Coordinates of C-alpha atoms in Angstrom, one line a residue:
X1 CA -37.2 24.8 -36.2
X2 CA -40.3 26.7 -36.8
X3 CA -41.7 29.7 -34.4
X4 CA -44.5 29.8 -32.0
X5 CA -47.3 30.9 -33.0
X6 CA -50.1 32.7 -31.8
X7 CA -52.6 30.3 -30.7
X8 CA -56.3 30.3 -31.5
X9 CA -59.3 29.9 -28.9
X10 CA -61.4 26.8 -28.6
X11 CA -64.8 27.8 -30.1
X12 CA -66.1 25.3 -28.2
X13 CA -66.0 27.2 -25.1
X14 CA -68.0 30.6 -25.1
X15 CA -65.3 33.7 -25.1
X16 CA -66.1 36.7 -21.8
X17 CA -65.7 39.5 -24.7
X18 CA -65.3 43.2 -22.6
X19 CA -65.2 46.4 -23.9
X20 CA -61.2 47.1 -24.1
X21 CA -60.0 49.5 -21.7
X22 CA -57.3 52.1 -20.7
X23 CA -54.4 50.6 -18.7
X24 CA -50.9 52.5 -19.7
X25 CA -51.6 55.9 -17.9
X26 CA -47.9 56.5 -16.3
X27 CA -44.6 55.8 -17.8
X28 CA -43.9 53.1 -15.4
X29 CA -47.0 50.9 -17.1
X30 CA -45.1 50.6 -19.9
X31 CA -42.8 48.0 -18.1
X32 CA -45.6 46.4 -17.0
X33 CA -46.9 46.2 -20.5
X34 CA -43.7 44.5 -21.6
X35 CA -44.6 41.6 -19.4
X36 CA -48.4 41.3 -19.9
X37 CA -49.7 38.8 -22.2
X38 CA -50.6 41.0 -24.7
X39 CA -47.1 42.2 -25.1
X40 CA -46.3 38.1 -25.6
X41 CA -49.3 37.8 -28.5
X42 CA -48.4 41.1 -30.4
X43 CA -44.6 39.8 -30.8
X44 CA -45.6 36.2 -31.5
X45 CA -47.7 37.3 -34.4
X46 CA -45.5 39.8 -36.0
X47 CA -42.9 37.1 -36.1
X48 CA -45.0 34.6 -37.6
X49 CA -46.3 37.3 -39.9
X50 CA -42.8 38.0 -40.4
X51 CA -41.1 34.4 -41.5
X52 CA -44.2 33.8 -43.6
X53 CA -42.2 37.0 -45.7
X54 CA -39.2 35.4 -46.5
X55 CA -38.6 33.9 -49.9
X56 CA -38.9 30.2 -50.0
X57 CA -36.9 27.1 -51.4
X58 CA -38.2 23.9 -52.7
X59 CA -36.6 21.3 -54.3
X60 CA -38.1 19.2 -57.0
X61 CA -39.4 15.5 -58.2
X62 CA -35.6 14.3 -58.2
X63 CA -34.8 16.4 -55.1
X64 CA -32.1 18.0 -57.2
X65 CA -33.3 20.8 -59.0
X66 CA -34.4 23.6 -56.5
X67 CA -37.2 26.8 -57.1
X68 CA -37.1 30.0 -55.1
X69 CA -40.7 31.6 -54.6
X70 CA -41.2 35.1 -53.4
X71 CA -44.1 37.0 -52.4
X72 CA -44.2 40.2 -54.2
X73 CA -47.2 42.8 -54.2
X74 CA -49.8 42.3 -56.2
X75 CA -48.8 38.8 -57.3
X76 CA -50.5 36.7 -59.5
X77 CA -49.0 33.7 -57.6
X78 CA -51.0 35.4 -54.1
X79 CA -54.0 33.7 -53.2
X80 CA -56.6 34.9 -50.4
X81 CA -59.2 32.7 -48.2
X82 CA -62.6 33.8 -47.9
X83 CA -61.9 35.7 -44.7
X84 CA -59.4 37.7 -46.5
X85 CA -61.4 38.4 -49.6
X86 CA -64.1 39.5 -46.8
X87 CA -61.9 42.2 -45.0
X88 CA -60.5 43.4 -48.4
X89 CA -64.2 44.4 -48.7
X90 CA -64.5 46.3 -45.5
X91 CA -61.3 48.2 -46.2
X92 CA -62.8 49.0 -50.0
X93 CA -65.2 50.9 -48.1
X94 CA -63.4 52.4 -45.7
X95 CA -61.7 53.9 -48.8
X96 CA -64.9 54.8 -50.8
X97 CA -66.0 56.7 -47.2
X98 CA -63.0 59.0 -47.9
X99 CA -64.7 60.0 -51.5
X100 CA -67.7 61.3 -49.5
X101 CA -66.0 63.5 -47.8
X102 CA -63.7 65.9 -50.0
X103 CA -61.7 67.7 -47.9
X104 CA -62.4 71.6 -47.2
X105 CA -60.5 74.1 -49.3
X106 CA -58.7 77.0 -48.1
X107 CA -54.9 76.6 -46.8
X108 CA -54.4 74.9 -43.4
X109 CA -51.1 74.8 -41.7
X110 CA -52.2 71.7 -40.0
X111 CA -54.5 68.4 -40.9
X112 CA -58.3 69.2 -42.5
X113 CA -60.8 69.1 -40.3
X114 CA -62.5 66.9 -42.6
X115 CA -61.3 64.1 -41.5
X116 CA -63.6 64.4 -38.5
X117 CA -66.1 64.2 -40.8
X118 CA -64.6 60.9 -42.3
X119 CA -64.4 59.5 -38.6
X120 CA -67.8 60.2 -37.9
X121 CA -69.2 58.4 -40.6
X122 CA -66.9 55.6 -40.5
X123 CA -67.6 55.0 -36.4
X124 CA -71.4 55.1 -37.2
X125 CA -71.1 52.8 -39.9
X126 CA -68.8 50.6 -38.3
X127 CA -71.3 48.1 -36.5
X128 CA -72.9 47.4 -39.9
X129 CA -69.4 47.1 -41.1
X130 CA -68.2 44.6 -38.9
X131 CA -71.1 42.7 -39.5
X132 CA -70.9 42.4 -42.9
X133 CA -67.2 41.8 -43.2
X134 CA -65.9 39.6 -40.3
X135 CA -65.2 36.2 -41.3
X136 CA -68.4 34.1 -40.5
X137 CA -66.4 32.2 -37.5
X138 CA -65.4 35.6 -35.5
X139 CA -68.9 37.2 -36.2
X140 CA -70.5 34.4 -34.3
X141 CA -67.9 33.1 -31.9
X142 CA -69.7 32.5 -28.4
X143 CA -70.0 34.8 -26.0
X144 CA -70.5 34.1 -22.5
X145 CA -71.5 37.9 -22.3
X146 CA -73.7 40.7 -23.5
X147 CA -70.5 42.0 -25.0
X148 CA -70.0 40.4 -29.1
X149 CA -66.5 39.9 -30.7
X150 CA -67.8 42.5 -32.8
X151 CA -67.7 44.9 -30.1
X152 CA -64.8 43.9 -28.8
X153 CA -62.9 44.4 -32.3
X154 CA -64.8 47.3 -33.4
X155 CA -62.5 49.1 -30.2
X156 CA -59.1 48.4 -32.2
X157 CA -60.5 49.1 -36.2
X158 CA -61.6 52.6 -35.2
X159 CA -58.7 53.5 -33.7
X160 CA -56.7 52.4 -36.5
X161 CA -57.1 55.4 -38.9
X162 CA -55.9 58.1 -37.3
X163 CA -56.8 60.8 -34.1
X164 CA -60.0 62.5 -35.6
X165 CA -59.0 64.8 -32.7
X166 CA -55.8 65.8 -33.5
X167 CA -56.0 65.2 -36.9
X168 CA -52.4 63.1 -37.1
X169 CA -51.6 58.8 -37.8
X170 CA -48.2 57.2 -36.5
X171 CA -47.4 53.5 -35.7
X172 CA -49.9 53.9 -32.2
X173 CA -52.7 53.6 -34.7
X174 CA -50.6 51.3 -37.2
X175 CA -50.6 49.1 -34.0
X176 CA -54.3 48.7 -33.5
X177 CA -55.1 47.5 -36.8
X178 CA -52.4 44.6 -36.1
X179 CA -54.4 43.8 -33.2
X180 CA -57.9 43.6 -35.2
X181 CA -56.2 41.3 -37.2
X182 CA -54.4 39.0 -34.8
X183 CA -57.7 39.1 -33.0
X184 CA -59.4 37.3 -35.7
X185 CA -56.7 35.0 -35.8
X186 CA -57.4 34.4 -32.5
X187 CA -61.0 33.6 -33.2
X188 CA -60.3 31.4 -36.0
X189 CA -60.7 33.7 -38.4
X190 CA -58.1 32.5 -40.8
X191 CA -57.3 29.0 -42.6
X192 CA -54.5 28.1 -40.6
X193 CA -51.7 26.2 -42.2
X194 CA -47.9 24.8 -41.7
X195 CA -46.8 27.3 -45.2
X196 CA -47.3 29.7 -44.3
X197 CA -50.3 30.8 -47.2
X198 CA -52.7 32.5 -44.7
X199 CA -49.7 34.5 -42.8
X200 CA -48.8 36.1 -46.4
X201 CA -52.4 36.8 -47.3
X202 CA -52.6 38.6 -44.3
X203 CA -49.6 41.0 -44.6
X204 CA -50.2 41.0 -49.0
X205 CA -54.0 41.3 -48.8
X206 CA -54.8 43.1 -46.0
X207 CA -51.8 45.2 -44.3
X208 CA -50.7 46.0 -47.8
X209 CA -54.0 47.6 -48.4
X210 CA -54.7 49.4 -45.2
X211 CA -51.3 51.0 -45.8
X212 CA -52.8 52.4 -49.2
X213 CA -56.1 53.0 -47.5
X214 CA -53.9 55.1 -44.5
X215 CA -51.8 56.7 -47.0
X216 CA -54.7 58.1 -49.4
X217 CA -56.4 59.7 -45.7
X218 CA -52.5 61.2 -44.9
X219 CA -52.6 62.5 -48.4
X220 CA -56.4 63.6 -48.8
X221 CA -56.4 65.4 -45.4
X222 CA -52.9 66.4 -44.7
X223 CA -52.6 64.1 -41.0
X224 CA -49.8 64.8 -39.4
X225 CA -47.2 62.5 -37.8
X226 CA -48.1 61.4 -34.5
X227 CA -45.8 60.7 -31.9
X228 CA -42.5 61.1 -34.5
X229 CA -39.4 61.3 -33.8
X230 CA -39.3 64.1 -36.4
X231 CA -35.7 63.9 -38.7
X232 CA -34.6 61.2 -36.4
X233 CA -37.5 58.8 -36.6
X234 CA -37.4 56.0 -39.1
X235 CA -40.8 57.2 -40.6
X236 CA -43.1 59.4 -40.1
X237 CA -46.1 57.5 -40.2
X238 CA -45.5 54.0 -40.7
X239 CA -42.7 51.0 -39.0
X240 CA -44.9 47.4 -40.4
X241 CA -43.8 48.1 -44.6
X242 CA -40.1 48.0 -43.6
X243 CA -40.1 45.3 -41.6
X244 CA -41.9 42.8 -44.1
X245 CA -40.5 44.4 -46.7
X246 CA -36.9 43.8 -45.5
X247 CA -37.9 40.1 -45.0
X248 CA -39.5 40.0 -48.4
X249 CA -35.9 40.3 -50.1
X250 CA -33.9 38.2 -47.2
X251 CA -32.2 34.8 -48.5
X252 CA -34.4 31.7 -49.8
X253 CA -35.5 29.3 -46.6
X254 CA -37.3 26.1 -46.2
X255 CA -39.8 24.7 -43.5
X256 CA -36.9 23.5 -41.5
X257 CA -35.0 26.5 -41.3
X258 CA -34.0 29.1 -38.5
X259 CA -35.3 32.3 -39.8
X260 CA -32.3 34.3 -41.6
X261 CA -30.2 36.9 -39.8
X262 CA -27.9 37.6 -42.6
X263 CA -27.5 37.5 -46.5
X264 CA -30.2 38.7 -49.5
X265 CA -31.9 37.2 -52.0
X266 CA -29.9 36.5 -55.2
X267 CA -31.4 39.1 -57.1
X268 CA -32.7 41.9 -54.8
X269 CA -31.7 45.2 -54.7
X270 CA -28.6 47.0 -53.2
X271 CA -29.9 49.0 -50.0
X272 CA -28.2 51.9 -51.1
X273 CA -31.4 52.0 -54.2
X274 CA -33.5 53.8 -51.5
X275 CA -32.0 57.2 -53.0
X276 CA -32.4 56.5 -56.6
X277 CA -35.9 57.5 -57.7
X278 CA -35.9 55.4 -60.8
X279 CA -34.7 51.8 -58.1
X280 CA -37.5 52.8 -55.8
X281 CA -40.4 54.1 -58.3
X282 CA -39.9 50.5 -60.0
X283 CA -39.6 48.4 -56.4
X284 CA -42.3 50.1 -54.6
X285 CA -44.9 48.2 -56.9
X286 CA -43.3 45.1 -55.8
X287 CA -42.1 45.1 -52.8
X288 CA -43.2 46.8 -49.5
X289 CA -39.8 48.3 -48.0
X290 CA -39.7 50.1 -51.3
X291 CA -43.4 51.1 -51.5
X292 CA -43.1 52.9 -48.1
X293 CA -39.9 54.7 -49.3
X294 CA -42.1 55.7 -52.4
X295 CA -44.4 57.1 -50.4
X296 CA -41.4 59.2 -48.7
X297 CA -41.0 60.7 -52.4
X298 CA -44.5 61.1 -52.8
X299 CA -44.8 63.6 -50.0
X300 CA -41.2 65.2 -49.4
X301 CA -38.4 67.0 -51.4
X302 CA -35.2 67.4 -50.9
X303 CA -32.6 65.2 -50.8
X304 CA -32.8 61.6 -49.3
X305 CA -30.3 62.2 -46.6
X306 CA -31.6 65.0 -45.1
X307 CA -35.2 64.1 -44.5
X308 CA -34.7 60.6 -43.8
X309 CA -31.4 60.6 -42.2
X310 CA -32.4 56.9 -40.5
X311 CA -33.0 55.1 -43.7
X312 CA -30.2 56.4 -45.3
X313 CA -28.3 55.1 -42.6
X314 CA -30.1 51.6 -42.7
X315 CA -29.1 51.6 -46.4
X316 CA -25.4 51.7 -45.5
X317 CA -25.7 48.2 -44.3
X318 CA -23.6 45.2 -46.2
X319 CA -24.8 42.7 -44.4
X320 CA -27.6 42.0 -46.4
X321 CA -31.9 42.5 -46.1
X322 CA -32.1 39.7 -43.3
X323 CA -29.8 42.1 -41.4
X324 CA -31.6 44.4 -41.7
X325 CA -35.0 42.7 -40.6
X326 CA -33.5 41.7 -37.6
X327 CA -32.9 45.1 -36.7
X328 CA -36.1 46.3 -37.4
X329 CA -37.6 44.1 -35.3
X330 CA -35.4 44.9 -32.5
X331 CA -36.1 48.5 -33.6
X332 CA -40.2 48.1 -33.5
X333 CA -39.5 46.9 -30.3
X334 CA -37.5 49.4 -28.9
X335 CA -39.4 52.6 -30.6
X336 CA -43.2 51.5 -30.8
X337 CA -43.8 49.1 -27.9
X338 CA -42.0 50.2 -25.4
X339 CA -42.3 54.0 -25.8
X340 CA -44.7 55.4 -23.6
X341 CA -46.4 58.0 -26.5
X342 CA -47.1 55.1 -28.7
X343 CA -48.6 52.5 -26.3
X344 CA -50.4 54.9 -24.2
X345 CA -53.7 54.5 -25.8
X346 CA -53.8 51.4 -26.8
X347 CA -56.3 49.5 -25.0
X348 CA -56.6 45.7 -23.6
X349 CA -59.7 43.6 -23.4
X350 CA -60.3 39.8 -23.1
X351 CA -58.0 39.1 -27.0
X352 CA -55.0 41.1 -25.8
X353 CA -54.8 41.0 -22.1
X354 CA -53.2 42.9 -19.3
X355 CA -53.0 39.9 -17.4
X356 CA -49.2 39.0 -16.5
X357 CA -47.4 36.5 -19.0
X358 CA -46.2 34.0 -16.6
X359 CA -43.1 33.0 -18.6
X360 CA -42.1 36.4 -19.4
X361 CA -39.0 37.8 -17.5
X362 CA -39.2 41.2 -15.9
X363 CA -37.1 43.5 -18.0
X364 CA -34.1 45.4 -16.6
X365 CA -34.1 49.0 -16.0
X366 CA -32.7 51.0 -18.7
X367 CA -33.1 54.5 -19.7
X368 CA -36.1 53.7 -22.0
X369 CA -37.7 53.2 -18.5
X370 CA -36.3 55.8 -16.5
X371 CA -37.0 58.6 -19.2
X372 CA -40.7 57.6 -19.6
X373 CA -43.0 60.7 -18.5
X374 CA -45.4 60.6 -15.8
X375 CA -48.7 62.4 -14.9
X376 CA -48.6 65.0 -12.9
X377 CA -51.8 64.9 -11.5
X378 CA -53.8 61.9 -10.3
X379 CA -55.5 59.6 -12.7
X380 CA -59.1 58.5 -12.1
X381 CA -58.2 55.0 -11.2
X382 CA -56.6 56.3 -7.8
X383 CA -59.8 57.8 -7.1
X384 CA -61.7 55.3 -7.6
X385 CA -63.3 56.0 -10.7
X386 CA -63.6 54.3 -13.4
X387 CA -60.6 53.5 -16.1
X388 CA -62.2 53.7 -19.0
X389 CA -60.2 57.4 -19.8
X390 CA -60.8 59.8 -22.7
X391 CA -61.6 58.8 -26.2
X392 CA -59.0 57.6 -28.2
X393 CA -57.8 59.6 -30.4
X394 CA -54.4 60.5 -28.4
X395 CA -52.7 57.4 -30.2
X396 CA -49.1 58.0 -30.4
X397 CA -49.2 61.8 -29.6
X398 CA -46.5 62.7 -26.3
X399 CA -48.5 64.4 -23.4
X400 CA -48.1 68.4 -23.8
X401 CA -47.2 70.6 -20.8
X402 CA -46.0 67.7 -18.6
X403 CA -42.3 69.1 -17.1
X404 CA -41.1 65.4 -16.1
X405 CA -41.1 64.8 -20.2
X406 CA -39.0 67.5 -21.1
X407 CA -36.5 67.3 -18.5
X408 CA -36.2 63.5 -18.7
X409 CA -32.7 63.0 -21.1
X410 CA -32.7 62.7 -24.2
X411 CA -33.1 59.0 -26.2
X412 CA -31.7 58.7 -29.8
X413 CA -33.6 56.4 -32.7
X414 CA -30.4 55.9 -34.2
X415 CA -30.3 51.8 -35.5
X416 CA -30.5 50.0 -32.6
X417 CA -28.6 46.6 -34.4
X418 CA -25.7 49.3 -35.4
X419 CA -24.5 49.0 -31.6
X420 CA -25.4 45.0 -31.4
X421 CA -28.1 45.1 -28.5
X422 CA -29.0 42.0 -26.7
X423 CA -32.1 41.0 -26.9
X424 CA -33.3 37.3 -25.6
X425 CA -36.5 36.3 -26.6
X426 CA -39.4 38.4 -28.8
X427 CA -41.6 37.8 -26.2
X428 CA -39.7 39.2 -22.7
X429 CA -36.4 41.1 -24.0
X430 CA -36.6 45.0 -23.4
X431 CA -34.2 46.6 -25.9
X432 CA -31.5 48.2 -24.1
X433 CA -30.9 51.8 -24.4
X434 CA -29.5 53.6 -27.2
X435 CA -27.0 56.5 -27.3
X436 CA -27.7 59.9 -28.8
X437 CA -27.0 59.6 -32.0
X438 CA -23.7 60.9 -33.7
X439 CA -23.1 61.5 -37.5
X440 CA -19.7 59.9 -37.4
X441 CA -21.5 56.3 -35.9
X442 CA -23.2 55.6 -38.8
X443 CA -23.1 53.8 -41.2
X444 CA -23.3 56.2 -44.2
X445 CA -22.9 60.0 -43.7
X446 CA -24.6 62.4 -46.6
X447 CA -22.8 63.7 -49.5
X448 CA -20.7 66.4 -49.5
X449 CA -21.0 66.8 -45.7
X450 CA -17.7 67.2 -43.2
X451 CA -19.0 66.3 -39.4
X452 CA -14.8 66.6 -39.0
X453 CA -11.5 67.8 -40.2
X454 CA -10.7 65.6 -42.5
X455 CA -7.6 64.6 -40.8
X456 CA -10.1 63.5 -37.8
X457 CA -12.5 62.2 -40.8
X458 CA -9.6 59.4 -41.7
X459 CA -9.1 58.2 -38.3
X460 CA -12.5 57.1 -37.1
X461 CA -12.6 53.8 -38.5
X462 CA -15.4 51.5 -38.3
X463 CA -18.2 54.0 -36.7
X464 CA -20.2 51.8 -35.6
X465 CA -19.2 47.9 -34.0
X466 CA -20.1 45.3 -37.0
X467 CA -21.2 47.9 -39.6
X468 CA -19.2 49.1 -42.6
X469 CA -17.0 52.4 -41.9
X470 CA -18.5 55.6 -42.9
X471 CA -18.4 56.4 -47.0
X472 CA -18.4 59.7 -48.5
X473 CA -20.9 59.9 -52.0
X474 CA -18.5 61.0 -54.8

């Protein structure tokens, strides 16, 4: 049985466009944003976006033999629509922009001020941009306003590359270029089909490439992480790679069937190849799990375990890629969406609404929402003022100074699918809380490294419930 997907508006009737505005400004909006329709739409199209990834089966003239068909980067076998092929052309110059402006020598403990520079250019240039670049049906979907779909979307692109401001990118920013994308779905942007085709143009030929695009700014002007978790977090900069990526190795489906939970593909690699340079330097062209870990290598030393502590767990797990790509998705819901940091600045218009989902269940109370900070002075809306709030270029950066934050307890990232959370539906569940994490829980612990007495070491068994017992590297 096939997913929901996002639906698309009637161009028929003329579209009230607004200029998207500020809505998360305490903690306790966040469970509000959990139920709000946008909430709904940003889960329904990562999921579609997200079966479309999976390997597929198809049987042939004599309904015998069968052919497995995956989606790998760079494929020959890819093909892109004409809106595709048009917003491949507004992120080739988004990346041309960045040759303009070199960055300015001299050391810098933090990101180069450049960027600003690069911002600059990129927000003046980005009406001509859009208009050159949408797909023909967004650019001149009716509007029953003075406000365009362009203007509507420009909101999200800009503030998909990074705080010119603080001179940092996370998954806050990764976010809003989701939402330029799923709002051209919603305007009809793309050739919609029952395969799946347009789903993986969309994450091959256009998420793929922003990723490249982001990574080439992180690496040209030094950005730093915004919002991470630090050691702890699963990335640094970046969720989307892993959780396509993980799908992109998962077991061989057809139309018909429930998207996989467990099991690989025949042929894909072990987890574990995440810490072998030669597995990941000749994956990352392929596939993109492994191009995001490659990236990891491009920009850290050390060993594996110690700077990415959560992905070395992940790769512990024997139950296969489709085990892990349900966690992620649990995991993107537990650490981007519903952290207050990350969703803070993103903004909601007439595309992605704050308007209540009326199907959606109210979430229970867990610590995610009983740890979220809160302002400690009054925000404009109690005063009447308007809501529009600062410019955004906060996106996934945790308010400074603000007491409630730091004395509100402590929430681990460890894997959220290591302690088996229950989570209902994509489009009401709230993750439920997760412990701080302990080295002996997971599921691999580093080489050469003794949390325990050994005696204690051999007695732990299974450290975390439905995940292999902990494994020492010869």
């Amino acid at each position: 049985m096939g997913l929901p997907k996002l639906s698309e508006l009637e161009d028929s009737k003329p579209q009230t466009f607004i200029d998207p505005v500020k809505r998360i400004n305490e903690g306790h909006d966040v469970q509000r944003f959990l139920v709000s329709q946008a909430y709904r739409d940003i889960m329904l199209f990562v999921m579609q976006l997200n079966r479309a990834m999976f390997p597929r089966c198809s049987s042939g003239l004599d309904g015998q033999d069968q052919s497995i068909q995956q989606w790998e980067l760079d494929s020959s076998s890819a093909s892109f629509s004409e809106s595709i092929r048009r917003l491949q052309g507004l992120l080739a110059e988004l990346d041309a922009i960045i040759d303009e402006v070199p960055p300015d020598p001299g050391p810098r403990r933090f990101g180069n001020v450049a960027f600003r520079k690069w911002h600059e250019l990129v927000e003046s240039r980005s009406a001509s941009l859009l208009q050159r670049h949408l797909p023909e049906k967004v650019s001149s979907f009716k509007a029953s306003s003075s406000v365009s779909a362009g203007a509507e979307l420009r909101s999200y692109l800009l503030a998909a590359f990074g705080s010119a401001q603080r001179l940092d990118y996370g998954t806050g920013h990764e976010l809003n270029f989701l939402a330029f994308l799923a709002c051209n779905w919603k305007l009809g942007g793309f050739d919609v089909s029952s395969t799946g085709k347009e789903e993986r143009g969309v994450v091959l030929g256009l998420i793929e490439p922003y990723l490249r695009v982001v990574r080439r700014l992180i690496k040209t002007y030094t950005l730093e992480p915004a919002g991470s978790h630090g050691v702890w977090g699963l990335d640094d900069h970046s969720f989307l790679p892993y959780l396509f990526g993980s799908a992109q190795y998962g077991p061989a489906i057809s139309g018909a069937d429930e998207t996989p939970t467990e099991g690989s593909l025949g042929d894909a690699p072990d987890p574990a190849d995440v810490t072998k340079p030669v597995a990941v330097q000749r994956e990352r062209k392929k596939n993109m799990y492994f191009s995001a870990i490659g990236f990891i290598y491009d920009v850290k030393r050390g060993p594996f375990w110690e700077h990415s502590p959560m992905l070395y767990d992940i790769s512990g797990v024997r139950a296969g890629w489709a085990k892990i790509n349900k966690g992620m998705i649990k995991m993107y819901m537990a650490e981007v969406l519903a952290k207050f940091p990350v969703v803070q600045h993103f903004y909601f218009g007439s595309l992605f609404s704050w308007d209540k989902d009326p199907d959606a269940v109210a979430p229970p109370t867990t610590v995610h929402a009983s740890s979220q900070p809160m302002r400690q002075h009054a925000h404009p809306a109690s005063l009447g003022l308007p809501t529009r709030g600062p410019p955004r270029d906060n996106i996934g950066v945790p308010e400074r100074g603000n007491p409630a934050a730091a004395s509100a307890p402590f929430v681990g990232t460890a894997a959220p699918w290591a302690r088996q959370p229950t989570v209902t539906s994509p489009t009401t569940a709230f993750p439920p809380s997760m412990e701080n994490r302990n080295i002996s829980q997971t599921s691999r612990v580093p080489p050469n490294f003794n949390p325990r007495p050994a005696t204690n070491a051999q007695t732990d068994g299974q450290g975390c419930t439905g995940m292999p017992p902990p494994t020492r590297a010869p």
